[in-house]
PDB file of C-alpha atoms in Angstrom:
ATOM      1  CA  MET H   1      85.662  76.604  56.457  1.00 46.00           C
ATOM      2  CA  THR H   2      88.987  78.456  56.313  1.00 68.00           C
ATOM      3  CA  TYR H   3      87.191  81.720  57.119  1.00 63.00           C
ATOM      4  CA  GLU H   4      85.536  80.148  60.150  1.00 73.00           C
ATOM      5  CA  LEU H   5      88.797  78.681  61.436  1.00 72.00           C
ATOM      6  CA  ALA H   6      90.566  82.025  60.988  1.00 74.00           C
ATOM      7  CA  ALA H   7      87.886  83.787  63.044  1.00 75.00           C
ATOM      8  CA  ILE H   8      88.065  81.122  65.752  1.00 78.00           C
ATOM      9  CA  PHE H   9      91.859  81.353  65.811  1.00 79.00           C
ATOM     10  CA  LEU H  10      91.848  85.159  66.189  1.00 83.00           C
ATOM     11  CA  GLY H  11      89.253  85.010  68.955  1.00 83.00           C
ATOM     12  CA  SER H  12      91.182  82.294  70.786  1.00 83.00           C
ATOM     13  CA  ALA H  13      94.497  84.157  70.412  1.00 85.00           C
ATOM     14  CA  LEU H  14      93.001  87.340  71.889  1.00 88.00           C
ATOM     15  CA  ARG H  15      91.423  85.405  74.766  1.00 89.00           C
ATOM     16  CA  LEU H  16      94.708  83.678  75.627  1.00 90.00           C
ATOM     17  CA  ALA H  17      96.748  86.876  75.232  1.00 92.00           C
ATOM     18  CA  ALA H  18      94.443  88.970  77.449  1.00 94.00           C
ATOM     19  CA  PRO H  19      95.869  87.821  80.837  1.00 95.00           C
ATOM     20  CA  LEU H  20      99.371  88.469  79.506  1.00 95.00           C
ATOM     21  CA  LEU H  21      98.380  91.980  78.403  1.00 95.00           C
ATOM     22  CA  LEU H  22      96.855  92.827  81.782  1.00 96.00           C
ATOM     23  CA  ALA H  23      99.823  91.595  83.812  1.00 96.00           C
ATOM     24  CA  ALA H  24     102.396  93.009  81.371  1.00 96.00           C
ATOM     25  CA  THR H  25     100.882  96.488  81.719  1.00 97.00           C
ATOM     26  CA  GLY H  26     101.654  96.527  85.437  1.00 96.00           C
ATOM     27  CA  GLU H  27     104.951  94.668  85.180  1.00 96.00           C
ATOM     28  CA  LEU H  28     106.236  97.093  82.544  1.00 96.00           C
ATOM     29  CA  VAL H  29     105.562 100.050  84.853  1.00 97.00           C
ATOM     30  CA  SER H  30     107.356  98.241  87.690  1.00 96.00           C
ATOM     31  CA  GLN H  31     110.393  97.492  85.539  1.00 96.00           C
ATOM     32  CA  LYS H  32     110.423 101.028  84.139  1.00 95.00           C
ATOM     33  CA  SER H  33     110.765 102.211  87.737  1.00 94.00           C
ATOM     34  CA  GLY H  34     113.721  99.865  88.306  1.00 94.00           C
ATOM     35  CA  VAL H  35     111.990  96.991  90.132  1.00 95.00           C
ATOM     36  CA  LEU H  36     111.932  93.554  88.502  1.00 94.00           C
ATOM     37  CA  ASN H  37     108.784  92.072  90.004  1.00 93.00           C
ATOM     38  CA  THR H  38     109.465  88.383  89.420  1.00 93.00           C
ATOM     39  CA  SER H  39     106.607  87.542  91.794  1.00 94.00           C
ATOM     40  CA  VAL H  40     104.077  88.379  89.056  1.00 96.00           C
ATOM     41  CA  GLU H  41     103.376  84.639  88.677  1.00 95.00           C
ATOM     42  CA  GLY H  42     102.492  84.277  92.360  1.00 95.00           C
ATOM     43  CA  MET H  43     100.415  87.446  92.292  1.00 97.00           C
ATOM     44  CA  MET H  44      98.437  86.174  89.315  1.00 97.00           C
ATOM     45  CA  LEU H  45      97.828  82.860  91.070  1.00 97.00           C
ATOM     46  CA  THR H  46      96.763  84.635  94.256  1.00 97.00           C
ATOM     47  CA  GLY H  47      94.428  86.885  92.287  1.00 97.00           C
ATOM     48  CA  ALA H  48      92.937  83.861  90.531  1.00 96.00           C
ATOM     49  CA  PHE H  49      92.179  82.191  93.857  1.00 96.00           C
ATOM     50  CA  LEU H  50      90.863  85.290  95.633  1.00 96.00           C
ATOM     51  CA  SER H  51      88.538  86.192  92.762  1.00 96.00           C
ATOM     52  CA  ALA H  52      87.189  82.632  92.513  1.00 95.00           C
ATOM     53  CA  TYR H  53      86.685  82.436  96.265  1.00 95.00           C
ATOM     54  CA  GLY H  54      85.137  85.899  96.395  1.00 96.00           C
ATOM     55  CA  SER H  55      82.814  85.101  93.513  1.00 95.00           C
ATOM     56  CA  TRP H  56      81.757  81.838  95.174  1.00 94.00           C
ATOM     57  CA  LEU H  57      81.295  83.527  98.552  1.00 93.00           C
ATOM     58  CA  THR H  58      79.294  86.552  97.366  1.00 94.00           C
ATOM     59  CA  GLY H  59      77.691  85.188  94.220  1.00 93.00           C
ATOM     60  CA  SER H  60      79.028  88.211  92.330  1.00 94.00           C
ATOM     61  CA  PRO H  61      82.021  87.856  89.992  1.00 95.00           C
ATOM     62  CA  THR H  62      82.494  91.634  90.003  1.00 95.00           C
ATOM     63  CA  LEU H  63      82.880  91.581  93.785  1.00 96.00           C
ATOM     64  CA  GLY H  64      85.203  88.608  93.393  1.00 96.00           C
ATOM     65  CA  LEU H  65      87.393  90.673  91.059  1.00 96.00           C
ATOM     66  CA  LEU H  66      87.355  93.576  93.523  1.00 97.00           C
ATOM     67  CA  ILE H  67      88.284  91.244  96.403  1.00 97.00           C
ATOM     68  CA  ALA H  68      91.238  89.937  94.381  1.00 96.00           C
ATOM     69  CA  MET H  69      92.503  93.421  93.530  1.00 96.00           C
ATOM     70  CA  ILE H  70      92.274  94.557  97.151  1.00 97.00           C
ATOM     71  CA  GLY H  71      93.518  91.263  98.590  1.00 96.00           C
ATOM     72  CA  ILE H  72      96.707  91.384  96.531  1.00 97.00           C
ATOM     73  CA  ILE H  73      97.828  94.658  98.126  1.00 96.00           C
ATOM     74  CA  PRO H  74      99.546  93.043 101.183  1.00 96.00           C
ATOM     75  CA  LEU H  75     101.521  90.715  98.913  1.00 95.00           C
ATOM     76  CA  SER H  76     102.500  93.636  96.676  1.00 96.00           C
ATOM     77  CA  LEU H  77     103.612  95.653  99.690  1.00 96.00           C
ATOM     78  CA  LEU H  78     105.672  92.678 100.887  1.00 96.00           C
ATOM     79  CA  GLN H  79     107.448  92.521  97.527  1.00 95.00           C
ATOM     80  CA  ALA H  80     108.039  96.278  97.616  1.00 95.00           C
ATOM     81  CA  PHE H  81     109.255  96.233 101.227  1.00 96.00           C
ATOM     82  CA  LEU H  82     111.747  93.453 100.578  1.00 95.00           C
ATOM     83  CA  SER H  83     113.132  94.798  97.309  1.00 94.00           C
ATOM     84  CA  ILE H  84     112.958  98.562  97.927  1.00 94.00           C
ATOM     85  CA  THR H  85     113.200  99.163 101.683  1.00 94.00           C
ATOM     86  CA  LEU H  86     115.376  96.193 102.633  1.00 93.00           C
ATOM     87  CA  ARG H  87     117.136  96.271  99.231  1.00 93.00           C
ATOM     88  CA  SER H  88     117.022  92.477  98.961  1.00 91.00           C
ATOM     89  CA  ASN H  89     117.841  90.659  95.742  1.00 92.00           C
ATOM     90  CA  GLN H  90     114.761  91.140  93.566  1.00 92.00           C
ATOM     91  CA  LEU H  91     115.070  87.771  91.838  1.00 91.00           C
ATOM     92  CA  VAL H  92     115.306  85.897  95.122  1.00 92.00           C
ATOM     93  CA  THR H  93     112.418  87.725  96.792  1.00 93.00           C
ATOM     94  CA  GLY H  94     110.232  87.202  93.737  1.00 93.00           C
ATOM     95  CA  ILE H  95     110.905  83.479  93.660  1.00 93.00           C
ATOM     96  CA  GLY H  96     110.199  83.269  97.386  1.00 94.00           C
ATOM     97  CA  ILE H  97     106.838  85.019  96.997  1.00 95.00           C
ATOM     98  CA  ASN H  98     105.941  82.748  94.068  1.00 95.00           C
ATOM     99  CA  ILE H  99     106.565  79.700  96.254  1.00 95.00           C
ATOM    100  CA  LEU H 100     104.571  81.276  99.087  1.00 95.00           C
ATOM    101  CA  ALA H 101     101.650  82.001  96.761  1.00 95.00           C
ATOM    102  CA  LEU H 102     101.638  78.479  95.316  1.00 94.00           C
ATOM    103  CA  GLY H 103     101.678  76.871  98.740  1.00 94.00           C
ATOM    104  CA  GLY H 104      99.193  79.331 100.245  1.00 95.00           C
ATOM    105  CA  THR H 105      96.591  79.053  97.487  1.00 94.00           C
ATOM    106  CA  THR H 106      96.907  75.257  97.377  1.00 93.00           C
ATOM    107  CA  LEU H 107      96.410  74.973 101.141  1.00 93.00           C
ATOM    108  CA  ALA H 108      93.510  77.438 101.175  1.00 93.00           C
ATOM    109  CA  TYR H 109      91.815  75.713  98.230  1.00 92.00           C
ATOM    110  CA  ARG H 110      92.024  72.283  99.831  1.00 91.00           C
ATOM    111  CA  GLU H 111      90.874  73.550 103.225  1.00 90.00           C
ATOM    112  CA  ILE H 112      87.877  75.439 101.813  1.00 89.00           C
ATOM    113  CA  PHE H 113      86.752  73.271  98.891  1.00 85.00           C
ATOM    114  CA  GLY H 114      88.500  69.946  99.390  1.00 81.00           C
ATOM    115  CA  ALA H 115      91.328  68.356  97.446  1.00 72.00           C
ATOM    116  CA  ARG H 116      89.071  66.862  94.756  1.00 70.00           C
ATOM    117  CA  SER H 117      86.581  69.691  94.467  1.00 72.00           C
ATOM    118  CA  ASN H 118      85.057  70.530  91.080  1.00 75.00           C
ATOM    119  CA  MET H 119      83.487  73.791  92.158  1.00 82.00           C
ATOM    120  CA  ILE H 120      82.007  76.104  89.533  1.00 89.00           C
ATOM    121  CA  VAL H 121      81.816  79.778  90.435  1.00 91.00           C
ATOM    122  CA  PRO H 122      79.903  82.680  88.842  1.00 92.00           C
ATOM    123  CA  GLY H 123      81.925  84.169  86.012  1.00 91.00           C
ATOM    124  CA  LEU H 124      82.337  87.589  84.435  1.00 91.00           C
ATOM    125  CA  ASP H 125      79.929  88.450  81.622  1.00 89.00           C
ATOM    126  CA  LYS H 126      80.996  88.697  78.002  1.00 86.00           C
ATOM    127  CA  TRP H 127      80.402  91.841  76.003  1.00 82.00           C
ATOM    128  CA  THR H 128      80.504  92.831  72.352  1.00 79.00           C
ATOM    129  CA  PRO H 129      81.542  96.511  72.191  1.00 78.00           C
ATOM    130  CA  PHE H 130      79.298  98.788  70.146  1.00 71.00           C
ATOM    131  CA  GLY H 131      77.534  95.740  68.711  1.00 65.00           C
ATOM    132  CA  LEU H 132      80.526  94.891  66.507  1.00 65.00           C
ATOM    133  CA  GLY H 133      79.371  91.983  64.399  1.00 61.00           C
ATOM    134  CA  HIS H 134      77.037  90.762  67.142  1.00 61.00           C
ATOM    135  CA  GLY H 135      75.239  87.596  66.027  1.00 59.00           C
ATOM    136  CA  THR H 136      77.777  86.954  63.263  1.00 63.00           C
ATOM    137  CA  LEU H 137      80.707  84.561  63.263  1.00 60.00           C
ATOM    138  CA  ILE H 138      83.238  87.383  63.654  1.00 65.00           C
ATOM    139  CA  GLY H 139      81.253  89.066  66.400  1.00 63.00           C
ATOM    140  CA  ASP H 140      80.728  85.893  68.399  1.00 67.00           C
ATOM    141  CA  THR H 141      84.291  84.565  68.107  1.00 72.00           C
ATOM    142  CA  ILE H 142      86.515  87.661  68.031  1.00 76.00           C
ATOM    143  CA  PHE H 143      84.711  90.577  69.661  1.00 78.00           C
ATOM    144  CA  ASN H 144      82.522  88.724  72.148  1.00 80.00           C
ATOM    145  CA  GLN H 145      85.012  88.723  75.022  1.00 87.00           C
ATOM    146  CA  VAL H 146      84.800  89.157  78.786  1.00 90.00           C
ATOM    147  CA  TRP H 147      84.372  92.870  79.551  1.00 91.00           C
ATOM    148  CA  LEU H 148      87.581  92.845  81.600  1.00 94.00           C
ATOM    149  CA  VAL H 149      89.523  92.260  78.367  1.00 93.00           C
ATOM    150  CA  TYR H 150      88.325  95.594  76.974  1.00 93.00           C
ATOM    151  CA  LEU H 151      88.891  97.388  80.256  1.00 94.00           C
ATOM    152  CA  GLY H 152      92.426  96.001  80.225  1.00 93.00           C
ATOM    153  CA  LEU H 153      92.999  97.365  76.711  1.00 93.00           C
ATOM    154  CA  VAL H 154      91.823 100.805  77.845  1.00 95.00           C
ATOM    155  CA  ILE H 155      94.189 100.681  80.838  1.00 96.00           C
ATOM    156  CA  LEU H 156      97.002  99.564  78.517  1.00 96.00           C
ATOM    157  CA  ILE H 157      96.469 102.553  76.226  1.00 96.00           C
ATOM    158  CA  LEU H 158      96.191 104.984  79.149  1.00 97.00           C
ATOM    159  CA  THR H 159      99.372 103.557  80.681  1.00 96.00           C
ATOM    160  CA  GLY H 160     101.226 104.084  77.415  1.00 95.00           C
ATOM    161  CA  ILE H 161     100.030 107.698  77.255  1.00 96.00           C
ATOM    162  CA  ILE H 162     100.975 108.355  80.889  1.00 96.00           C
ATOM    163  CA  LEU H 163     104.456 106.873  80.500  1.00 94.00           C
ATOM    164  CA  ARG H 164     105.163 108.896  77.378  1.00 93.00           C
ATOM    165  CA  TYR H 165     103.456 112.234  77.817  1.00 94.00           C
ATOM    166  CA  THR H 166     102.918 113.026  81.515  1.00 95.00           C
ATOM    167  CA  THR H 167     105.037 114.235  84.410  1.00 94.00           C
ATOM    168  CA  LEU H 168     104.305 111.016  86.298  1.00 95.00           C
ATOM    169  CA  GLY H 169     105.540 108.966  83.358  1.00 95.00           C
ATOM    170  CA  ILE H 170     108.719 111.018  83.127  1.00 94.00           C
ATOM    171  CA  ALA H 171     109.320 110.444  86.850  1.00 95.00           C
ATOM    172  CA  ILE H 172     108.773 106.668  86.539  1.00 96.00           C
ATOM    173  CA  ASN H 173     111.171 106.428  83.598  1.00 94.00           C
ATOM    174  CA  ALA H 174     113.726 108.613  85.374  1.00 95.00           C
ATOM    175  CA  VAL H 175     113.634 106.483  88.530  1.00 95.00           C
ATOM    176  CA  GLY H 176     114.472 103.455  86.407  1.00 94.00           C
ATOM    177  CA  THR H 177     117.409 105.135  84.686  1.00 94.00           C
ATOM    178  CA  ALA H 178     118.807 107.804  87.026  1.00 92.00           C
ATOM    179  CA  PRO H 179     117.341 107.410  90.529  1.00 94.00           C
ATOM    180  CA  ARG H 180     119.932 109.678  92.154  1.00 93.00           C
ATOM    181  CA  ALA H 181     118.974 112.548  89.869  1.00 92.00           C
ATOM    182  CA  VAL H 182     115.318 112.007  90.765  1.00 92.00           C
ATOM    183  CA  ASP H 183     116.211 112.026  94.462  1.00 91.00           C
ATOM    184  CA  GLN H 184     118.172 115.254  94.092  1.00 91.00           C
ATOM    185  CA  SER H 185     115.170 116.849  92.354  1.00 90.00           C
ATOM    186  CA  GLY H 186     113.139 116.371  95.534  1.00 90.00           C
ATOM    187  CA  LEU H 187     111.005 113.410  94.458  1.00 92.00           C
ATOM    188  CA  SER H 188     110.941 110.207  96.503  1.00 93.00           C
ATOM    189  CA  VAL H 189     112.468 107.269  94.664  1.00 94.00           C
ATOM    190  CA  ALA H 190     111.004 104.830  97.185  1.00 94.00           C
ATOM    191  CA  LYS H 191     107.449 106.189  96.880  1.00 95.00           C
ATOM    192  CA  ILE H 192     107.490 106.024  93.088  1.00 96.00           C
ATOM    193  CA  ARG H 193     108.818 102.469  93.138  1.00 96.00           C
ATOM    194  CA  TYR H 194     106.313 101.401  95.799  1.00 97.00           C
ATOM    195  CA  GLY H 195     103.492 102.776  93.655  1.00 97.00           C
ATOM    196  CA  ALA H 196     104.803 100.982  90.578  1.00 97.00           C
ATOM    197  CA  VAL H 197     105.035  97.622  92.371  1.00 97.00           C
ATOM    198  CA  LEU H 198     101.556  98.121  93.828  1.00 97.00           C
ATOM    199  CA  PHE H 199     100.165  98.820  90.351  1.00 97.00           C
ATOM    200  CA  SER H 200     101.923  95.715  89.058  1.00 96.00           C
ATOM    201  CA  GLY H 201     100.338  93.595  91.786  1.00 97.00           C
ATOM    202  CA  ILE H 202      96.818  94.913  91.123  1.00 97.00           C
ATOM    203  CA  MET H 203      97.127  94.305  87.377  1.00 97.00           C
ATOM    204  CA  SER H 204      98.528  90.816  88.028  1.00 97.00           C
ATOM    205  CA  ALA H 205      95.545  90.035  90.269  1.00 97.00           C
ATOM    206  CA  ALA H 206      93.195  91.227  87.521  1.00 97.00           C
ATOM    207  CA  ALA H 207      95.035  88.971  85.045  1.00 96.00           C
ATOM    208  CA  GLY H 208      94.669  85.966  87.346  1.00 96.00           C
ATOM    209  CA  SER H 209      90.991  86.794  87.833  1.00 96.00           C
ATOM    210  CA  LEU H 210      90.515  86.808  84.073  1.00 95.00           C
ATOM    211  CA  ILE H 211      91.759  83.223  83.973  1.00 95.00           C
ATOM    212  CA  SER H 212      89.688  81.884  86.877  1.00 94.00           C
ATOM    213  CA  ILE H 213      86.367  83.763  86.715  1.00 95.00           C
ATOM    214  CA  GLY H 214      86.638  85.149  83.200  1.00 92.00           C
ATOM    215  CA  ASP H 215      87.614  82.017  81.314  1.00 88.00           C
ATOM    216  CA  ILE H 216      86.991  78.677  83.053  1.00 89.00           C
ATOM    217  CA  HIS H 217      84.831  79.783  86.036  1.00 91.00           C
ATOM    218  CA  THR H 218      86.745  77.723  88.580  1.00 91.00           C
ATOM    219  CA  PHE H 219      90.074  77.524  90.354  1.00 92.00           C
ATOM    220  CA  THR H 220      92.629  74.750  90.125  1.00 90.00           C
ATOM    221  CA  GLU H 221      95.942  74.392  91.913  1.00 90.00           C
ATOM    222  CA  GLY H 222      98.763  76.182  90.109  1.00 89.00           C
ATOM    223  CA  MET H 223      96.411  77.211  87.310  1.00 91.00           C
ATOM    224  CA  THR H 224      98.570  80.107  86.063  1.00 92.00           C
ATOM    225  CA  ASN H 225     101.056  77.461  84.939  1.00 86.00           C
ATOM    226  CA  GLY H 226     104.011  79.750  84.221  1.00 87.00           C
ATOM    227  CA  ILE H 227     102.084  82.569  82.534  1.00 90.00           C
ATOM    228  CA  GLY H 228     103.713  85.095  84.855  1.00 91.00           C
ATOM    229  CA  PHE H 229     107.137  84.218  83.490  1.00 89.00           C
ATOM    230  CA  LEU H 230     105.810  84.676  79.949  1.00 89.00           C
ATOM    231  CA  VAL H 231     104.808  88.187  81.001  1.00 93.00           C
ATOM    232  CA  ILE H 232     108.408  89.007  81.934  1.00 91.00           C
ATOM    233  CA  ALA H 233     109.632  87.419  78.703  1.00 87.00           C
ATOM    234  CA  ALA H 234     107.125  89.504  76.695  1.00 90.00           C
ATOM    235  CA  ILE H 235     108.582  92.695  78.171  1.00 91.00           C
ATOM    236  CA  ILE H 236     112.101  91.590  77.254  1.00 88.00           C
ATOM    237  CA  PHE H 237     110.814  90.566  73.812  1.00 85.00           C
ATOM    238  CA  GLY H 238     109.243  94.009  73.491  1.00 87.00           C
ATOM    239  CA  ASN H 239     112.452  95.777  74.572  1.00 88.00           C
ATOM    240  CA  TRP H 240     110.628  97.567  77.413  1.00 92.00           C
ATOM    241  CA  LYS H 241     108.373  99.429  74.942  1.00 92.00           C
ATOM    242  CA  ILE H 242     104.647  99.192  75.490  1.00 94.00           C
ATOM    243  CA  GLY H 243     103.725  98.766  71.819  1.00 93.00           C
ATOM    244  CA  ARG H 244     106.209  95.971  71.174  1.00 91.00           C
ATOM    245  CA  THR H 245     105.320  94.327  74.488  1.00 93.00           C
ATOM    246  CA  THR H 246     101.675  94.276  73.385  1.00 94.00           C
ATOM    247  CA  LEU H 247     102.652  92.592  70.126  1.00 91.00           C
ATOM    248  CA  ALA H 248     104.748  90.056  72.046  1.00 89.00           C
ATOM    249  CA  CYS H 249     101.769  89.185  74.272  1.00 91.00           C
ATOM    250  CA  LEU H 250      99.583  88.726  71.188  1.00 91.00           C
ATOM    251  CA  LEU H 251     102.278  86.527  69.635  1.00 87.00           C
ATOM    252  CA  PHE H 252     102.442  84.339  72.740  1.00 86.00           C
ATOM    253  CA  GLY H 253      98.631  84.138  72.753  1.00 88.00           C
ATOM    254  CA  ALA H 254      98.609  83.081  69.107  1.00 86.00           C
ATOM    255  CA  ALA H 255     101.302  80.475  69.777  1.00 82.00           C
ATOM    256  CA  SER H 256      99.220  79.050  72.637  1.00 82.00           C
ATOM    257  CA  SER H 257      96.134  79.014  70.427  1.00 82.00           C
ATOM    258  CA  LEU H 258      97.864  76.851  67.832  1.00 79.00           C
ATOM    259  CA  GLN H 259      97.636  73.789  70.085  1.00 76.00           C
ATOM    260  CA  PHE H 260      93.843  73.948  69.692  1.00 72.00           C
ATOM    261  CA  GLN H 261      93.642  75.088  66.064  1.00 72.00           C
ATOM    262  CA  LEU H 262      96.152  72.906  64.209  1.00 72.00           C
ATOM    263  CA  PRO H 263      94.284  69.630  64.960  1.00 68.00           C
ATOM    264  CA  LEU H 264      91.171  71.178  63.365  1.00 65.00           C
ATOM    265  CA  LEU H 265      93.204  71.641  60.162  1.00 65.00           C
ATOM    266  CA  ASN H 266      94.370  68.014  60.303  1.00 70.00           C
ATOM    267  CA  ILE H 267      97.924  69.238  60.828  1.00 71.00           C
ATOM    268  CA  HIS H 268      99.534  66.695  63.089  1.00 71.00           C
ATOM    269  CA  VAL H 269     102.155  68.255  65.324  1.00 69.00           C
ATOM    270  CA  PRO H 270     103.193  66.690  68.650  1.00 69.00           C
ATOM    271  CA  THR H 271     101.039  68.157  71.413  1.00 64.00           C
ATOM    272  CA  ALA H 272     104.044  68.634  73.673  1.00 67.00           C
ATOM    273  CA  LEU H 273     105.710  70.824  71.008  1.00 70.00           C
ATOM    274  CA  LEU H 274     102.625  73.032  70.709  1.00 66.00           C
ATOM    275  CA  ILE H 275     102.389  73.410  74.484  1.00 70.00           C
ATOM    276  CA  VAL H 276     106.047  74.403  74.772  1.00 75.00           C
ATOM    277  CA  LEU H 277     105.967  76.771  71.746  1.00 72.00           C
ATOM    278  CA  PRO H 278     105.205  80.026  73.629  1.00 72.00           C
ATOM    279  CA  TYR H 279     107.893  79.162  76.190  1.00 75.00           C
ATOM    280  CA  LEU H 280     110.349  78.482  73.370  1.00 77.00           C
ATOM    281  CA  LEU H 281     109.623  81.931  71.947  1.00 72.00           C
ATOM    282  CA  ALA H 282     110.126  83.336  75.442  1.00 71.00           C
ATOM    283  CA  LEU H 283     113.510  81.586  75.669  1.00 76.00           C
ATOM    284  CA  LEU H 284     114.585  83.159  72.381  1.00 75.00           C
ATOM    285  CA  ALA H 285     113.577  86.563  73.748  1.00 70.00           C
ATOM    286  CA  VAL H 286     115.443  86.149  77.038  1.00 68.00           C
ATOM    287  CA  ALA H 287     118.519  84.824  75.225  1.00 69.00           C
ATOM    288  CA  GLY H 288     118.617  87.997  73.129  1.00 64.00           C
ATOM    289  CA  LEU H 289     118.213  86.169  69.826  1.00 63.00           C
ATOM    290  CA  ILE H 290     115.484  88.506  68.559  1.00 64.00           C
ATOM    291  CA  GLY H 291     117.585  91.662  68.682  1.00 64.00           C
ATOM    292  CA  ARG H 292     119.435  93.832  71.136  1.00 69.00           C
ATOM    293  CA  GLN H 293     117.585  94.646  74.364  1.00 73.00           C
ATOM    294  CA  THR H 294     118.020  97.905  76.242  1.00 82.00           C
ATOM    295  CA  ALA H 295     116.733  97.529  79.790  1.00 85.00           C
ATOM    296  CA  PRO H 296     116.265 100.476  82.161  1.00 90.00           C
ATOM    297  CA  THR H 297     119.719 101.291  83.527  1.00 91.00           C
ATOM    298  CA  ALA H 298     118.781 100.905  87.208  1.00 90.00           C
ATOM    299  CA  LEU H 299     116.632  97.779  86.778  1.00 92.00           C
ATOM    300  CA  THR H 300     117.150  95.387  89.752  1.00 89.00           C
ATOM    301  CA  GLN H 301     119.529  97.896  91.390  1.00 91.00           C
ATOM    302  CA  PRO H 302     118.435  98.963  94.905  1.00 89.00           C
ATOM    303  CA  TYR H 303     118.795 102.657  95.641  1.00 86.00           C
ATOM    304  CA  GLN H 304     120.221 104.018  98.865  1.00 84.00           C
ATOM    305  CA  ARG H 305     120.404 107.707  99.653  1.00 79.00           C
ATOM    306  CA  SER H 306     123.937 108.865 100.346  1.00 68.00           C
TER     307      SER H 306
END
């Protein structure tokens, strides 16, 4: 019984951590370039709605995912335009876009499906890579995940390699620490930051899609429920390093999974405490109680050519 519960817990933790991992991959690149994309929550919510609507409209969840990733581009460009071109306060613009996304998706959902709709949309298929334990308890609970989870892990690894070992990665890191030096070298600070924010938006849309058409196969108002802010906290928790950020996302996923697993072990903990646990861990990270954080030097600082 303990073995079965452990397998279920690991599978649940990975499933709940997957949207965090996808969004954190893009958000980390954005922050490395010096742009704090606090609108990641709104972008995830928008992606969740667009993918659900696209899947319902076309009958294809893959097309729904593609629609979400393309449809998020205008919102990403808006965030980039406000924070990079207009040099607006990145916290304020992010909060504004989050409010816009919440109101826009709620209105669109009610207009298209009705306020009390219980629509079910086609969802993404699950896949067990290389037949790992297929048909066994481990295979069916841990490795049998939506294929987007594995694609996200591949993108995560590639992103880590690019940031560490390639010219593009060096440029992204340099823009976040010494943008004037990058400008003097002949590279465009604005173009690099625009690209980073755009990548963050696309990955956030994929993360939202994983929730709506990968997990529950429907859309509900405000369904991201603060996950985007956990993404930012995971990056702080991970000290802006991709490996530690990955571990932080897995930790938050495991903390979320506890609210479903502890009752199965007859461990009675107040439900409200279990729900708030990942956010409590996030608060400890933001407060700096898990060690010293070293953010990119130019994070949140607009750059203007002299």
